[in-house]
CSV table of C-alpha atoms in Angstrom, one decimal:
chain,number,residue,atom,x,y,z
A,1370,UNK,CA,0.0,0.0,0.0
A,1371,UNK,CA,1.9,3.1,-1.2
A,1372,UNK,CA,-0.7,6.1,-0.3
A,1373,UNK,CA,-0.5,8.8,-2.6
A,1374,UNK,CA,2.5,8.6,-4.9
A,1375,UNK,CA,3.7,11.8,-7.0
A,1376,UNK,CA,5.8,12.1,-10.2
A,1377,UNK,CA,8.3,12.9,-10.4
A,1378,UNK,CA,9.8,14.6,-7.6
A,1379,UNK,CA,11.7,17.6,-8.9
A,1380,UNK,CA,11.7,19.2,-12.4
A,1381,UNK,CA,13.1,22.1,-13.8
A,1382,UNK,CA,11.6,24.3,-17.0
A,1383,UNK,CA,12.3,26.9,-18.7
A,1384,UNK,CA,9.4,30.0,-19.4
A,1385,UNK,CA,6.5,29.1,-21.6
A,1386,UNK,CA,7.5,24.8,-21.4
A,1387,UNK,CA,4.3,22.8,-20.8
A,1388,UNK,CA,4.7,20.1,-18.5
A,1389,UNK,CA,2.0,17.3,-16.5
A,1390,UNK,CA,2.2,16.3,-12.7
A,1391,UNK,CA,1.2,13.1,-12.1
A,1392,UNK,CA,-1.0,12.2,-8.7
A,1393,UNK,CA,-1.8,8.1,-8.1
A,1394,UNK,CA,-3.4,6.6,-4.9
A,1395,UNK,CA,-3.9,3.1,-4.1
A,1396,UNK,CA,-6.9,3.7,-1.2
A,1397,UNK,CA,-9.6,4.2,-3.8
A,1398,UNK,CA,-10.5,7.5,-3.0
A,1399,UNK,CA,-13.1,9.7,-4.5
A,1400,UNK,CA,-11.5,12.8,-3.7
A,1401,UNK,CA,-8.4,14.0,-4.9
A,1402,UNK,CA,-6.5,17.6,-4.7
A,1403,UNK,CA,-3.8,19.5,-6.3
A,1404,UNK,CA,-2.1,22.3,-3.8
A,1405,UNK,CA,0.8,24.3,-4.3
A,1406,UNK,CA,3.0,25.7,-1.3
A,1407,UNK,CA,5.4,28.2,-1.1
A,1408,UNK,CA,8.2,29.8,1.2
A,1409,UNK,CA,6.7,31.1,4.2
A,1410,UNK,CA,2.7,30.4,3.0
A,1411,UNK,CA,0.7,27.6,3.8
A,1412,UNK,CA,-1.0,25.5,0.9
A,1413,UNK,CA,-3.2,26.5,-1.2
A,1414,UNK,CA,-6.1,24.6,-3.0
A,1415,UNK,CA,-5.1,24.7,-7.0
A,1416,UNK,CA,-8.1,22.4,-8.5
A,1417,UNK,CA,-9.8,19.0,-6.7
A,1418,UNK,CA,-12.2,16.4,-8.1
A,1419,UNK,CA,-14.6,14.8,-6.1
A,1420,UNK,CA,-14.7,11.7,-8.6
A,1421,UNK,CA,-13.5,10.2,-12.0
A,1422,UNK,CA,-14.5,12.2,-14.4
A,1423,UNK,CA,-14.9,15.7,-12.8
A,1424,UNK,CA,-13.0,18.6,-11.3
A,1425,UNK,CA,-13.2,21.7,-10.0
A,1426,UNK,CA,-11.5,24.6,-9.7
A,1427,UNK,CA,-9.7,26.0,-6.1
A,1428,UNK,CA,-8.5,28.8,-4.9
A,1429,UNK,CA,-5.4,29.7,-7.3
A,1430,UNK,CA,-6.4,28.2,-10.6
A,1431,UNK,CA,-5.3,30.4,-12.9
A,1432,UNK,CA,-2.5,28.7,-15.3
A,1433,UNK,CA,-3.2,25.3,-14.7
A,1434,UNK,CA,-5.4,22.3,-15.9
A,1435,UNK,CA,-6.5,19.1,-14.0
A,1436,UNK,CA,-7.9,15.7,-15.6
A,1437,UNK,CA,-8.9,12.8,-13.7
A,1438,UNK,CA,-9.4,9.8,-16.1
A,1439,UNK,CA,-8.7,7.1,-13.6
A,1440,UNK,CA,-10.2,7.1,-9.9
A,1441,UNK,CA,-6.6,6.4,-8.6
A,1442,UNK,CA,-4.9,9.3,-10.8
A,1443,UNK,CA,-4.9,13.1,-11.1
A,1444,UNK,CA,-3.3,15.0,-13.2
A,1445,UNK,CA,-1.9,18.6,-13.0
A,1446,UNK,CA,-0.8,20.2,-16.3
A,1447,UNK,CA,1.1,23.4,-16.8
A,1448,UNK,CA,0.6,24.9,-20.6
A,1449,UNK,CA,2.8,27.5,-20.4
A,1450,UNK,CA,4.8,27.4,-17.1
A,1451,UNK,CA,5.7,30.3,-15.5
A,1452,UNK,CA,8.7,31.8,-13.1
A,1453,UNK,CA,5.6,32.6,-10.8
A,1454,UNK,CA,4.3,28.7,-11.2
A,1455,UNK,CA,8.1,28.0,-9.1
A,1456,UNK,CA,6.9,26.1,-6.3
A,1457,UNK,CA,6.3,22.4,-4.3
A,1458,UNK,CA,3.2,20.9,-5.4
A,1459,UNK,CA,1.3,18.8,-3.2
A,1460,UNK,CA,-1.1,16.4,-4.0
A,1461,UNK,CA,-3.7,14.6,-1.4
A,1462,UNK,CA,-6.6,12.6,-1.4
A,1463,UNK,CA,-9.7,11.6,0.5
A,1464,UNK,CA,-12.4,9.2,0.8
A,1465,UNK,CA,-14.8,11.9,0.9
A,1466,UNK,CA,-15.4,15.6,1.7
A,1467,UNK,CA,-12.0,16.4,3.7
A,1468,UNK,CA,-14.4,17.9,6.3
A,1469,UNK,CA,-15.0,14.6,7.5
A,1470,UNK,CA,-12.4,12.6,6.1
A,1471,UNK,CA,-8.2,13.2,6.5
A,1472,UNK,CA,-6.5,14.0,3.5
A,1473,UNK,CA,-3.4,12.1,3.0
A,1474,UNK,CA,-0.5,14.0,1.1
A,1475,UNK,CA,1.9,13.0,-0.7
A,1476,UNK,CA,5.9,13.7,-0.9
A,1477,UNK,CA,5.4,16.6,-3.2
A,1478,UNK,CA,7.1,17.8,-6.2
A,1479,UNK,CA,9.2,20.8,-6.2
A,1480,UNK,CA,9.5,22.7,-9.8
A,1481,UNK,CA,11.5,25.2,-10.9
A,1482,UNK,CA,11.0,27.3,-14.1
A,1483,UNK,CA,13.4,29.5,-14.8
B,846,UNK,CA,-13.7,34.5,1.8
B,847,UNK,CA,-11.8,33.2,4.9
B,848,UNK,CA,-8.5,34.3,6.1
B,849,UNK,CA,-6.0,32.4,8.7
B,850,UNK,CA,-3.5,34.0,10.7
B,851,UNK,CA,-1.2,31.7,12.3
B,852,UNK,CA,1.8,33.1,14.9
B,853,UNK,CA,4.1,32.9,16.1
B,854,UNK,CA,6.2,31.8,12.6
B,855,UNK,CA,9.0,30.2,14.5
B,856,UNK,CA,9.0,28.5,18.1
B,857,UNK,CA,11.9,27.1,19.9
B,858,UNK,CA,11.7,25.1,23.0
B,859,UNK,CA,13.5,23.2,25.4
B,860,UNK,CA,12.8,19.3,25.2
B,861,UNK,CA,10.2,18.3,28.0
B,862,UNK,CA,8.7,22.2,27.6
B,863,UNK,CA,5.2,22.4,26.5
B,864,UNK,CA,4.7,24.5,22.8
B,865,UNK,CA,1.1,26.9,22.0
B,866,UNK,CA,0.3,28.1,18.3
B,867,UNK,CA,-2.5,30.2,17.8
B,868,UNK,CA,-4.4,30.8,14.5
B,869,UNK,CA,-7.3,33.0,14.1
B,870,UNK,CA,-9.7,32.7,11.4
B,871,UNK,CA,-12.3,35.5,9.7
B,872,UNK,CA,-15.2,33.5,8.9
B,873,UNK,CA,-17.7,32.8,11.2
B,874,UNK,CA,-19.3,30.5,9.3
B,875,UNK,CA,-16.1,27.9,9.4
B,876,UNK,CA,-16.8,25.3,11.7
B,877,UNK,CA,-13.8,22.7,10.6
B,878,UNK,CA,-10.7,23.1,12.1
B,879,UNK,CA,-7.8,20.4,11.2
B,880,UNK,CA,-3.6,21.1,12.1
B,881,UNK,CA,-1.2,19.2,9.8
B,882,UNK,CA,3.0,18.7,10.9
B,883,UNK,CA,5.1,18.5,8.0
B,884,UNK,CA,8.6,17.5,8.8
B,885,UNK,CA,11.2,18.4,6.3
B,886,UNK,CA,11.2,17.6,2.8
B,887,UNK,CA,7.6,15.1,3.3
B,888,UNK,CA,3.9,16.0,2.4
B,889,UNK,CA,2.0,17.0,5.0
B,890,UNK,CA,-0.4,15.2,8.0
B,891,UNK,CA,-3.2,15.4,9.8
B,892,UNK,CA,-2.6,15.4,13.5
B,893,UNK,CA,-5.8,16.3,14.9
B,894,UNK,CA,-9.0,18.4,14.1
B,895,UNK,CA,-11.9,19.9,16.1
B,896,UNK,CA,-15.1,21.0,14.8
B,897,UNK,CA,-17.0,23.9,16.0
B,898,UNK,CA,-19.5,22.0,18.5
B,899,UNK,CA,-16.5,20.9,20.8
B,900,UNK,CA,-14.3,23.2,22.5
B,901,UNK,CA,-11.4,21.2,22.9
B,902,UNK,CA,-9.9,17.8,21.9
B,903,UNK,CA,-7.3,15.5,23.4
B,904,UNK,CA,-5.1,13.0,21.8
B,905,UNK,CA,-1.7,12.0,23.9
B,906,UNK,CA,0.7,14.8,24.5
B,907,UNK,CA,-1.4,16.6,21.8
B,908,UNK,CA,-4.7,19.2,22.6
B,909,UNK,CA,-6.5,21.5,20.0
B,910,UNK,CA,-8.6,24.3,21.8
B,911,UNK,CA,-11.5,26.8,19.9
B,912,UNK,CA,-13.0,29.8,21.3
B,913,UNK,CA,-15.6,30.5,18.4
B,914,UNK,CA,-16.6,33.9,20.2
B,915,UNK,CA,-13.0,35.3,19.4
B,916,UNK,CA,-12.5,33.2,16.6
B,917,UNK,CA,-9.3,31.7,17.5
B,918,UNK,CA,-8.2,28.0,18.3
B,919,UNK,CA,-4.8,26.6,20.0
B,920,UNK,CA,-2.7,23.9,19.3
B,921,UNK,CA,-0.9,22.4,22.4
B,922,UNK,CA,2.4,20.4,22.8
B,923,UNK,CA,2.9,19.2,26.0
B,924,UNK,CA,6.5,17.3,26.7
B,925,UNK,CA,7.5,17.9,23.5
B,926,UNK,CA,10.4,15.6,22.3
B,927,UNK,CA,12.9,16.5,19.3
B,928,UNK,CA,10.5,14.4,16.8
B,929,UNK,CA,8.1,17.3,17.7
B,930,UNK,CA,10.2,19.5,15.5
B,931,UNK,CA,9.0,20.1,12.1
B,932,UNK,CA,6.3,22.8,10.4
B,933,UNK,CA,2.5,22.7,11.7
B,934,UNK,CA,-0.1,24.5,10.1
B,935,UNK,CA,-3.4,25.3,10.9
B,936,UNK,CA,-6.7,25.7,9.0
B,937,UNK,CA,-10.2,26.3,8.7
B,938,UNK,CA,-13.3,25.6,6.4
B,939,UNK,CA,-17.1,25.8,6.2
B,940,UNK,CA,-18.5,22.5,5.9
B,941,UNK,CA,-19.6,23.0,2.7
B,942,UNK,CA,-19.0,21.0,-0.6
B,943,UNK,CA,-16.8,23.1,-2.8
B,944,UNK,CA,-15.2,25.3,-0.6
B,945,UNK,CA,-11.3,25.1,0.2
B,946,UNK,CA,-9.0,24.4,3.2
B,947,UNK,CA,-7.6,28.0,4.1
B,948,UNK,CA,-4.0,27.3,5.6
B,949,UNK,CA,-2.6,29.3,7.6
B,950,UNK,CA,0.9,30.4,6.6
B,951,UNK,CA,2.8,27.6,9.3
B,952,UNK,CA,4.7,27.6,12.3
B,953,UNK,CA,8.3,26.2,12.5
B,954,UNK,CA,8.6,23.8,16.1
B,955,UNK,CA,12.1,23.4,17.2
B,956,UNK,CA,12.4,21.4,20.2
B,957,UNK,CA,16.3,21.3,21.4
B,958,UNK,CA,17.1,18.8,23.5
């Protein structure tokens, strides 16, 4: 049982690359979340999806794009990455609302565009 | 929208010593409140929560406290050992369906032994 599993674990891009996070989770959660973190902030909410075949936007959406295709996978894409879009991504899930349920993280991806 | 303030940023103790962090939250309407520890270079994890019909919540060495007059809740460390050490964040939500965990901006626990 790995949890949540992210790839890969650091990347580095130059301004205007496109590049796709990938989120997987062997608990068969319906709930899955894309945050971003960075120095000195807490995390904030990018998209979520509350089950295969839908997604919804969070709190800092702007710039990137979410699919979930597969229950156990959730994918972050960056079109056109941006030195702003520098941070550690984090993803989680949940077997339902995270209200009721604990989110489990995974080890987070740290990306670089220069 | 909701806003979290957490203080202090940084926190140093002595091993054994008990820790406080403090967050304070905008929204009267939240009524989830979870804190996560991330130690250094991992995702991070729940620890413990408290939702706004209990005032306070107990697990070991660990207690969460809410005032939901003053909009604040506590995190308490008591004994804290140097596996205490690492970042813990508060946050707060509605219990709503579509609405997002507001962190707060995390507290850095070092526990010197």
């Amino acid at each position: 049982n790995a949890g949540v599993t992210q790839t890969p674990k650091f990347r580095v891009l130059k301004t205007g690359q496109s590049m796709t996070l990938l989120c997987a989770q062997d608990m068969n959660h319906e709930y899955m979340y894309w945050y971003r973190q960075d120095p000195g902030m807490g995390l904030r909410l990018i998209h979520y999806s509350v089950g295969e075949g839908t997604t919804a936007k969070g709190e800092v959406p702007d710039g990137y794009n979410v699919s979930r295709l597969k229950k156990q996978n959730f994918l972050l894409g960056l079109e056109s990455a941006a030195p702003s879009q520098t941070s550690v991504y984090f993803c989680a899930s949940s077997y339902g609302l995270y209200t009721h349920y604990e989110q489990y993280f995974g080890p987070g991806t740290r990306l670089t565009v220069t | 929208g909701e806003n979290v303030e957490q203080h202090p940023s940084t926190l140093s103790v002595q091993e054994g010593d008990s820790a406080v962090i403090k967050c304070t939250y905008s929204d009267s309407a939240s009524n989830y409140f979870p804190w996560y520890k991330q130690e250094l270079g991992k995702g991070p994890q729940l620890i413990i929560d408290i939702r706004s019909n209990v005032g306070e919540k107990k697990d070991q060495r660990i207690a969460v406290t809410l005032n939901k007059t003053a909009k604040h809740f506590s995190l308490h460390i008591t004994e804290t050992q140097p596996e205490d050490s690492a970042v813990y964040f508060c946050a707060a939500t509605p219990n709503q369906a579509g609405t997002a965990l507001i962190f707060g901006k995390g507290t850095t626990l070092s526990v010197s032994s």
